Protein backbone atom coordinates (compact mmCIF):
# COMPACT_ATOMS: atom_id res chain seq x y z
CA UNK A 1 0.00 0.00 0.00
CA UNK A 2 1.39 3.37 -1.01
CA UNK A 3 0.86 6.20 1.43
CA UNK A 4 0.25 9.72 0.17
CA UNK A 5 0.35 12.96 2.15
CA UNK A 6 -2.96 13.99 3.69
CA UNK A 7 -3.97 17.63 3.85
CA UNK A 8 -5.60 18.29 7.22
CA UNK A 9 -7.43 21.32 5.83
CA UNK A 10 -8.86 19.17 3.01
CA UNK A 11 -9.80 16.46 5.50
CA UNK A 12 -11.61 19.03 7.67
CA UNK A 13 -13.33 20.53 4.60
CA UNK A 14 -14.75 17.11 3.68
CA UNK A 15 -17.39 17.09 6.44
CA UNK A 16 -19.53 19.49 8.47
CA UNK A 17 -20.68 17.45 11.50
CA UNK A 18 -19.49 18.60 14.92
CA UNK A 19 -18.06 16.17 17.49
CA UNK A 20 -17.86 13.48 14.77
CA UNK A 21 -14.17 12.69 14.12
CA UNK A 22 -12.67 11.44 10.87
CA UNK A 23 -9.69 9.08 10.84
CA UNK A 24 -6.94 10.62 8.71
CA UNK A 25 -4.22 8.02 9.30
CA UNK A 26 -2.94 5.44 11.75
CA UNK A 27 0.33 5.18 13.66
CA UNK A 28 1.13 1.77 15.11
CA UNK A 29 -2.13 0.78 16.83
CA UNK A 30 -3.47 4.33 17.12
CA UNK A 31 -5.81 6.49 15.04
CA UNK A 32 -5.07 10.09 14.18
CA UNK A 33 -8.46 11.79 13.98
CA UNK A 34 -9.59 15.29 13.10
CA UNK A 35 -12.84 16.80 14.29
CA UNK A 36 -14.79 20.01 14.14
CA UNK A 37 -16.11 20.93 17.56
CA UNK A 38 -18.24 23.64 19.09
CA UNK A 39 -20.18 23.78 22.34
CA UNK A 40 -20.02 21.04 24.97
CA UNK A 41 -19.07 17.40 24.67
CA UNK A 42 -19.87 15.09 27.62
CA UNK A 43 -18.10 14.19 30.86
CA UNK A 44 -16.34 10.89 30.19
CA UNK A 45 -13.40 8.68 31.14
CA UNK A 46 -11.01 6.53 29.13
CA UNK A 47 -10.02 3.86 31.65
CA UNK A 48 -7.13 2.35 29.69
CA UNK A 49 -5.69 5.08 27.47
CA UNK A 50 -4.47 8.65 27.51
CA UNK A 51 -6.08 11.06 25.03
CA UNK A 52 -3.93 13.54 23.09
CA UNK A 53 -5.42 16.81 21.77
CA UNK A 54 -3.89 19.30 19.30
CA UNK A 55 -5.86 22.46 18.52
CA UNK A 56 -5.54 23.21 14.80
CA UNK A 57 -7.83 26.24 14.85
CA UNK A 58 -10.02 27.96 17.43
CA UNK A 59 -9.84 27.28 21.16
CA UNK A 60 -10.60 24.19 23.22
CA UNK A 61 -11.34 24.08 26.94
CA UNK A 62 -11.09 20.77 28.77
CA UNK A 63 -12.71 20.39 32.17
CA UNK A 64 -10.86 17.90 34.36
CA UNK A 65 -12.01 16.15 37.53
CA UNK A 66 -8.80 15.29 39.37
CA UNK A 67 -8.08 14.11 42.93
CA UNK A 68 -7.23 17.70 43.92
CA UNK A 69 -10.55 18.96 42.49
CA UNK A 70 -12.00 20.29 39.28
CA UNK A 71 -10.09 22.55 36.90
CA UNK A 72 -10.21 23.66 33.28
CA UNK A 73 -7.30 23.85 30.87
CA UNK A 74 -7.54 26.27 27.94
CA UNK A 75 -5.86 25.32 24.67
CA UNK A 76 -5.48 28.07 22.09
CA UNK A 77 -4.61 27.31 18.46
CA UNK A 78 -1.35 25.37 18.23
CA UNK A 79 -1.55 23.96 21.78
CA UNK A 80 -1.39 20.31 22.80
CA UNK A 81 -2.62 18.57 25.92
CA UNK A 82 -2.83 14.97 27.05
CA UNK A 83 -5.64 13.84 29.34
CA UNK A 84 -4.22 10.99 31.45
CA UNK A 85 -6.05 7.66 31.41
CA UNK A 86 -8.65 7.40 34.16
CA UNK A 87 -9.20 11.18 34.34
CA UNK A 88 -12.79 12.30 33.92
CA UNK A 89 -12.88 15.13 31.39
CA UNK A 90 -15.25 17.23 29.31
CA UNK A 91 -14.11 19.11 26.21
CA UNK A 92 -15.84 22.41 25.38
CA UNK A 93 -15.27 24.78 22.47
CA UNK A 94 -16.57 28.34 22.92
CA UNK A 95 -16.01 29.05 19.19
CA UNK A 96 -15.88 26.80 16.11
CA UNK A 97 -12.68 24.79 16.60
CA UNK A 98 -10.72 22.14 14.70
CA UNK A 99 -8.80 19.52 16.67
CA UNK A 100 -6.57 16.54 16.05
CA UNK A 101 -6.88 13.63 18.48
CA UNK A 102 -4.50 10.70 18.85
CA UNK A 103 -5.72 7.54 20.59
CA UNK A 104 -5.76 3.74 20.19
CA UNK A 105 -7.81 2.41 17.29
CA UNK A 106 -11.30 1.48 18.46
CA UNK A 107 -11.44 4.05 21.27
CA UNK A 108 -14.95 5.48 21.67
CA UNK A 109 -15.27 9.27 21.62
CA UNK A 110 -17.35 9.05 24.79
CA UNK A 111 -14.89 6.81 26.62
CA UNK A 112 -15.56 3.77 28.75
CA UNK A 113 -17.84 5.59 31.19
CA UNK A 114 -19.82 8.76 30.46
CA UNK A 115 -22.80 10.93 31.25
CA UNK A 116 -25.85 10.72 29.00
CA UNK A 117 -24.74 11.45 25.44
CA UNK A 118 -26.53 14.45 23.90
CA UNK A 119 -27.80 14.26 20.31
CA UNK A 120 -25.07 16.57 18.98
CA UNK A 121 -22.24 14.22 20.12
CA UNK A 122 -21.39 11.27 17.87
CA UNK A 123 -20.48 8.24 20.03
CA UNK A 124 -18.12 6.64 17.53
CA UNK A 125 -14.69 5.10 17.09
CA UNK A 126 -14.17 7.51 14.18
CA UNK A 127 -15.35 7.64 10.58
CA UNK A 128 -13.29 7.07 7.45
CA UNK A 129 -12.50 10.09 5.29
CA UNK A 130 -14.62 10.22 2.16
PDB file of N, CA, C and O in Angstrom, residues 4 24-25 40 62 68 86 94:
ATOM      1  N   UNK A   4       0.136   8.381   0.749  1.00  0.00           N
ATOM      2  CA  UNK A   4       0.254   9.717   0.172  1.00  0.00           C
ATOM      3  C   UNK A   4       0.026  10.733   1.283  1.00  0.00           C
ATOM      4  O   UNK A   4      -0.668  10.442   2.264  1.00  0.00           O
ATOM      5  N   UNK A  24      -7.761  10.187   9.839  1.00  0.00           N
ATOM      6  CA  UNK A  24      -6.938  10.624   8.711  1.00  0.00           C
ATOM      7  C   UNK A  24      -5.765   9.688   8.434  1.00  0.00           C
ATOM      8  O   UNK A  24      -5.299   9.577   7.304  1.00  0.00           O
ATOM      9  N   UNK A  25      -5.299   8.991   9.464  1.00  0.00           N
ATOM     10  CA  UNK A  25      -4.220   8.025   9.299  1.00  0.00           C
ATOM     11  C   UNK A  25      -4.103   7.201  10.576  1.00  0.00           C
ATOM     12  O   UNK A  25      -4.841   7.443  11.531  1.00  0.00           O
ATOM     13  N   UNK A  40     -20.473  22.015  23.966  1.00  0.00           N
ATOM     14  CA  UNK A  40     -20.023  21.044  24.966  1.00  0.00           C
ATOM     15  C   UNK A  40     -20.036  19.621  24.445  1.00  0.00           C
ATOM     16  O   UNK A  40     -20.891  19.243  23.656  1.00  0.00           O
ATOM     17  N   UNK A  62     -10.850  22.128  28.290  1.00  0.00           N
ATOM     18  CA  UNK A  62     -11.087  20.766  28.770  1.00  0.00           C
ATOM     19  C   UNK A  62     -11.249  20.818  30.282  1.00  0.00           C
ATOM     20  O   UNK A  62     -10.312  21.176  30.998  1.00  0.00           O
ATOM     21  N   UNK A  68      -7.329  16.413  43.218  1.00  0.00           N
ATOM     22  CA  UNK A  68      -7.230  17.702  43.917  1.00  0.00           C
ATOM     23  C   UNK A  68      -8.454  18.584  43.671  1.00  0.00           C
ATOM     24  O   UNK A  68      -8.573  19.652  44.276  1.00  0.00           O
ATOM     25  N   UNK A  86      -7.958   7.416  32.877  1.00  0.00           N
ATOM     26  CA  UNK A  86      -8.653   7.398  34.156  1.00  0.00           C
ATOM     27  C   UNK A  86      -9.096   8.753  34.666  1.00  0.00           C
ATOM     28  O   UNK A  86      -9.717   8.832  35.714  1.00  0.00           O
ATOM     29  N   UNK A  94     -15.718  27.147  22.908  1.00  0.00           N
ATOM     30  CA  UNK A  94     -16.567  28.339  22.922  1.00  0.00           C
ATOM     31  C   UNK A  94     -16.771  28.938  21.534  1.00  0.00           C
ATOM     32  O   UNK A  94     -17.699  29.721  21.325  1.00  0.00           O
TER      33      UNK A  94
END
